Amino acid sequence: MTMDVGLLILQVVIGLLMMGHGAQKLFGWFGGQGLRATTDWLAGMGLRAPRFWALMAGLAELGGGLLFALGLFHPLGPLAIIAVMIAAIALVHWSHGLWISNGGSEYSLVLLVLAAVMGLWEPGAYTLDRFFGIALPQPQTFWIGLIFIVVAVAFALLTRQHRSLTASTGSAGQVAS
């Protein structure tokens, strides 16, 4: 029971925070800049179809965070968070090293690992999947989803337009997650 309560706390806190980041990107809520600014920011990093990727990032954070918090359709929520964190590390944080104090990947890496561990575990006792008896095939769903994510992020990165170093760092007001 203690383990299930711990898992519930992780699910809810991480899920709600991710939902907040998605709402920032999509709607400009919680101090965010909205979809247009997110699109411009991604365009500044050379991503082709930046509005598509801005929408995907916002939906992955909002929808993935919701699924994660509720423990619904496991492991789709953790996979959505993994997708956004891989992209954030690759596009924004990698060039700054590990530590977040230098703009590095530390925080995104912690969220990525946490989501991966949660995605590999079975849903806890206090999830909607358990309540409704939903069970996606595991571990196949996780591994197939992870392969899809790696291919999609690689595609986005490999098809980027190369720009000057200053243009690829993004706007000062945009927070990557």
mmCIF file of C-alpha atoms in Angstrom:
data_model
loop_
_atom_site.group_PDB
_atom_site.id
_atom_site.type_symbol
_atom_site.label_atom_id
_atom_site.label_comp_id
_atom_site.label_asym_id
_atom_site.label_seq_id
_atom_site.Cartn_x
_atom_site.Cartn_y
_atom_site.Cartn_z
ATOM 1 C CA MET A 1 0.000 0.000 0.000
ATOM 2 C CA THR A 2 2.809 2.430 0.829
ATOM 3 C CA MET A 3 4.342 1.831 -2.624
ATOM 4 C CA ASP A 4 0.995 2.529 -4.298
ATOM 5 C CA VAL A 5 0.577 5.793 -2.377
ATOM 6 C CA GLY A 6 4.099 6.813 -3.410
ATOM 7 C CA LEU A 7 3.334 6.016 -7.044
ATOM 8 C CA LEU A 8 0.100 8.011 -6.825
ATOM 9 C CA ILE A 9 1.956 11.036 -5.462
ATOM 10 C CA LEU A 10 4.524 10.828 -8.276
ATOM 11 C CA GLN A 11 1.808 10.403 -10.911
ATOM 12 C CA VAL A 12 -0.267 13.324 -9.718
ATOM 13 C CA VAL A 13 2.563 15.804 -9.082
ATOM 14 C CA ILE A 14 4.532 15.076 -12.276
ATOM 15 C CA GLY A 15 1.328 14.779 -14.318
ATOM 16 C CA LEU A 16 -0.065 18.114 -13.133
ATOM 17 C CA LEU A 17 3.259 19.891 -13.684
ATOM 18 C CA MET A 18 3.458 18.521 -17.220
ATOM 19 C CA MET A 19 -0.132 19.594 -17.849
ATOM 20 C CA GLY A 20 0.851 23.097 -16.730
ATOM 21 C CA HIS A 21 3.752 23.173 -19.192
ATOM 22 C CA GLY A 22 1.414 22.059 -21.968
ATOM 23 C CA ALA A 23 -1.089 24.776 -21.061
ATOM 24 C CA GLN A 24 1.755 27.317 -21.192
ATOM 25 C CA LYS A 25 2.690 26.228 -24.704
ATOM 26 C CA LEU A 26 -0.842 25.855 -26.055
ATOM 27 C CA PHE A 27 -2.834 28.594 -24.315
ATOM 28 C CA GLY A 28 -0.353 30.965 -22.674
ATOM 29 C CA TRP A 29 -1.634 30.023 -19.213
ATOM 30 C CA PHE A 30 0.515 30.025 -16.047
ATOM 31 C CA GLY A 31 2.918 32.619 -17.418
ATOM 32 C CA GLY A 32 3.408 30.821 -20.719
ATOM 33 C CA GLN A 33 3.568 32.486 -24.098
ATOM 34 C CA GLY A 34 1.059 30.400 -26.037
ATOM 35 C CA LEU A 35 1.113 28.463 -29.272
ATOM 36 C CA ARG A 36 2.246 31.293 -31.530
ATOM 37 C CA ALA A 37 5.302 32.121 -29.412
ATOM 38 C CA THR A 38 6.112 28.420 -29.016
ATOM 39 C CA THR A 39 5.876 28.048 -32.802
ATOM 40 C CA ASP A 40 8.184 31.040 -33.323
ATOM 41 C CA TRP A 41 10.614 29.673 -30.741
ATOM 42 C CA LEU A 42 10.795 26.286 -32.477
ATOM 43 C CA ALA A 43 11.121 27.976 -35.863
ATOM 44 C CA GLY A 44 14.083 29.890 -34.431
ATOM 45 C CA MET A 45 15.719 26.547 -33.693
ATOM 46 C CA GLY A 46 15.310 25.567 -37.328
ATOM 47 C CA LEU A 47 12.543 22.997 -36.960
ATOM 48 C CA ARG A 48 10.550 22.497 -40.115
ATOM 49 C CA ALA A 49 6.785 22.648 -39.590
ATOM 50 C CA PRO A 50 7.301 24.459 -36.265
ATOM 51 C CA ARG A 51 3.565 24.907 -35.632
ATOM 52 C CA PHE A 52 3.074 21.132 -35.928
ATOM 53 C CA TRP A 53 5.918 20.470 -33.467
ATOM 54 C CA ALA A 54 4.689 23.204 -31.102
ATOM 55 C CA LEU A 55 1.247 21.635 -31.130
ATOM 56 C CA MET A 56 2.727 18.149 -30.610
ATOM 57 C CA ALA A 57 4.861 19.376 -27.694
ATOM 58 C CA GLY A 58 1.933 21.134 -26.047
ATOM 59 C CA LEU A 59 -0.415 18.188 -26.550
ATOM 60 C CA ALA A 60 2.196 15.697 -25.336
ATOM 61 C CA GLU A 61 2.681 17.729 -22.176
ATOM 62 C CA LEU A 62 -0.991 18.490 -21.557
ATOM 63 C CA GLY A 63 -2.466 15.170 -22.665
ATOM 64 C CA GLY A 64 0.452 13.049 -21.508
ATOM 65 C CA GLY A 65 0.434 14.801 -18.151
ATOM 66 C CA LEU A 66 -3.297 14.157 -17.797
ATOM 67 C CA LEU A 67 -2.937 10.456 -18.653
ATOM 68 C CA PHE A 68 0.052 10.213 -16.314
ATOM 69 C CA ALA A 69 -1.766 11.913 -13.420
ATOM 70 C CA LEU A 70 -4.865 9.746 -13.822
ATOM 71 C CA GLY A 71 -3.012 6.516 -14.543
ATOM 72 C CA LEU A 72 -5.075 6.076 -17.689
ATOM 73 C CA PHE A 73 -4.035 4.103 -20.791
ATOM 74 C CA HIS A 74 -0.696 3.274 -19.227
ATOM 75 C CA PRO A 75 2.059 3.665 -20.525
ATOM 76 C CA LEU A 76 0.918 6.354 -23.007
ATOM 77 C CA GLY A 77 1.263 9.181 -20.444
ATOM 78 C CA PRO A 78 4.847 8.303 -19.523
ATOM 79 C CA LEU A 79 5.693 7.890 -23.225
ATOM 80 C CA ALA A 80 4.386 11.378 -24.016
ATOM 81 C CA ILE A 81 6.539 12.838 -21.245
ATOM 82 C CA ILE A 82 9.564 10.883 -22.476
ATOM 83 C CA ALA A 83 9.016 12.289 -25.983
ATOM 84 C CA VAL A 84 8.982 15.889 -24.804
ATOM 85 C CA MET A 85 11.980 15.406 -22.528
ATOM 86 C CA ILE A 86 14.096 13.791 -25.262
ATOM 87 C CA ALA A 87 13.249 16.701 -27.561
ATOM 88 C CA ALA A 88 13.968 19.287 -24.850
ATOM 89 C CA ILE A 89 17.340 17.725 -24.062
ATOM 90 C CA ALA A 90 18.315 17.408 -27.733
ATOM 91 C CA LEU A 91 17.102 20.836 -28.886
ATOM 92 C CA VAL A 92 17.712 23.056 -25.894
ATOM 93 C CA HIS A 93 19.724 21.652 -23.017
ATOM 94 C CA TRP A 94 22.386 19.323 -24.469
ATOM 95 C CA SER A 95 24.713 22.121 -25.576
ATOM 96 C CA HIS A 96 24.661 23.560 -22.042
ATOM 97 C CA GLY A 97 25.948 20.443 -20.300
ATOM 98 C CA LEU A 98 24.317 18.556 -17.462
ATOM 99 C CA TRP A 99 23.595 21.043 -14.700
ATOM 100 C CA ILE A 100 20.434 23.120 -14.811
ATOM 101 C CA SER A 101 22.296 26.069 -13.283
ATOM 102 C CA ASN A 102 23.972 26.385 -16.699
ATOM 103 C CA GLY A 103 20.780 25.681 -18.663
ATOM 104 C CA GLY A 104 21.698 22.004 -18.907
ATOM 105 C CA SER A 105 19.656 18.838 -19.127
ATOM 106 C CA GLU A 106 19.590 17.834 -15.451
ATOM 107 C CA TYR A 107 15.887 18.494 -14.777
ATOM 108 C CA SER A 108 14.673 17.143 -18.117
ATOM 109 C CA LEU A 109 16.793 14.033 -17.613
ATOM 110 C CA VAL A 110 15.264 13.439 -14.170
ATOM 111 C CA LEU A 111 11.754 13.726 -15.643
ATOM 112 C CA LEU A 112 12.699 11.446 -18.554
ATOM 113 C CA VAL A 113 14.069 8.734 -16.251
ATOM 114 C CA LEU A 114 11.119 9.051 -13.878
ATOM 115 C CA ALA A 115 8.652 8.694 -16.756
ATOM 116 C CA ALA A 116 10.596 5.727 -18.164
ATOM 117 C CA VAL A 117 10.585 3.914 -14.824
ATOM 118 C CA MET A 118 6.885 4.621 -14.355
ATOM 119 C CA GLY A 119 6.210 3.474 -17.919
ATOM 120 C CA LEU A 120 8.000 0.186 -17.354
ATOM 121 C CA TRP A 121 6.146 -0.529 -14.102
ATOM 122 C CA GLU A 122 2.597 -1.720 -14.003
ATOM 123 C CA PRO A 123 0.027 0.907 -13.037
ATOM 124 C CA GLY A 124 -0.345 1.380 -9.307
ATOM 125 C CA ALA A 125 -3.455 0.454 -7.345
ATOM 126 C CA TYR A 126 -4.816 4.007 -7.459
ATOM 127 C CA THR A 127 -5.154 4.475 -11.211
ATOM 128 C CA LEU A 128 -8.086 4.666 -13.575
ATOM 129 C CA ASP A 129 -6.627 1.737 -15.499
ATOM 130 C CA ARG A 130 -7.000 -0.455 -12.403
ATOM 131 C CA PHE A 131 -10.439 0.979 -11.628
ATOM 132 C CA PHE A 132 -11.784 0.321 -15.138
ATOM 133 C CA GLY A 133 -9.757 -2.846 -15.785
ATOM 134 C CA ILE A 134 -7.848 -1.310 -18.720
ATOM 135 C CA ALA A 135 -4.565 -2.980 -19.644
ATOM 136 C CA LEU A 136 -2.621 -2.153 -22.786
ATOM 137 C CA PRO A 137 -0.198 -4.931 -23.764
ATOM 138 C CA GLN A 138 2.988 -4.582 -21.742
ATOM 139 C CA PRO A 139 5.894 -4.288 -22.312
ATOM 140 C CA GLN A 140 5.159 -4.168 -26.063
ATOM 141 C CA THR A 141 3.242 -0.880 -25.867
ATOM 142 C CA PHE A 142 6.109 0.780 -24.033
ATOM 143 C CA TRP A 143 8.878 -0.447 -26.346
ATOM 144 C CA ILE A 144 6.974 0.181 -29.581
ATOM 145 C CA GLY A 145 6.025 3.652 -28.325
ATOM 146 C CA LEU A 146 9.634 4.378 -27.392
ATOM 147 C CA ILE A 147 10.850 3.340 -30.850
ATOM 148 C CA PHE A 148 8.218 5.617 -32.434
ATOM 149 C CA ILE A 149 9.354 8.512 -30.217
ATOM 150 C CA VAL A 150 13.039 8.073 -31.056
ATOM 151 C CA VAL A 151 12.240 7.958 -34.783
ATOM 152 C CA ALA A 152 10.002 11.055 -34.592
ATOM 153 C CA VAL A 153 12.513 13.112 -32.598
ATOM 154 C CA ALA A 154 15.362 11.981 -34.867
ATOM 155 C CA PHE A 155 13.292 13.008 -37.891
ATOM 156 C CA ALA A 156 12.623 16.444 -36.397
ATOM 157 C CA LEU A 157 16.294 16.933 -35.584
ATOM 158 C CA LEU A 158 17.688 15.592 -38.850
ATOM 159 C CA THR A 159 15.374 17.718 -40.990
ATOM 160 C CA ARG A 160 16.143 20.958 -39.159
ATOM 161 C CA GLN A 161 17.237 23.976 -41.115
ATOM 162 C CA HIS A 162 20.680 24.951 -39.913
ATOM 163 C CA ARG A 163 20.785 28.484 -38.616
ATOM 164 C CA SER A 164 23.248 30.638 -36.775
ATOM 165 C CA LEU A 165 24.107 29.676 -33.210
ATOM 166 C CA THR A 166 22.248 32.654 -31.740
ATOM 167 C CA ALA A 167 19.047 31.815 -33.620
ATOM 168 C CA SER A 168 19.119 28.192 -32.438
ATOM 169 C CA THR A 169 19.162 29.004 -28.732
ATOM 170 C CA GLY A 170 15.580 30.245 -28.663
ATOM 171 C CA SER A 171 14.053 33.367 -27.180
ATOM 172 C CA ALA A 172 14.989 34.417 -23.690
ATOM 173 C CA GLY A 173 11.436 34.234 -22.363
ATOM 174 C CA GLN A 174 10.663 30.692 -23.540
ATOM 175 C CA VAL A 175 11.137 27.902 -21.012
ATOM 176 C CA ALA A 176 11.847 24.461 -22.446
ATOM 177 C CA SER A 177 10.516 21.400 -20.787
#
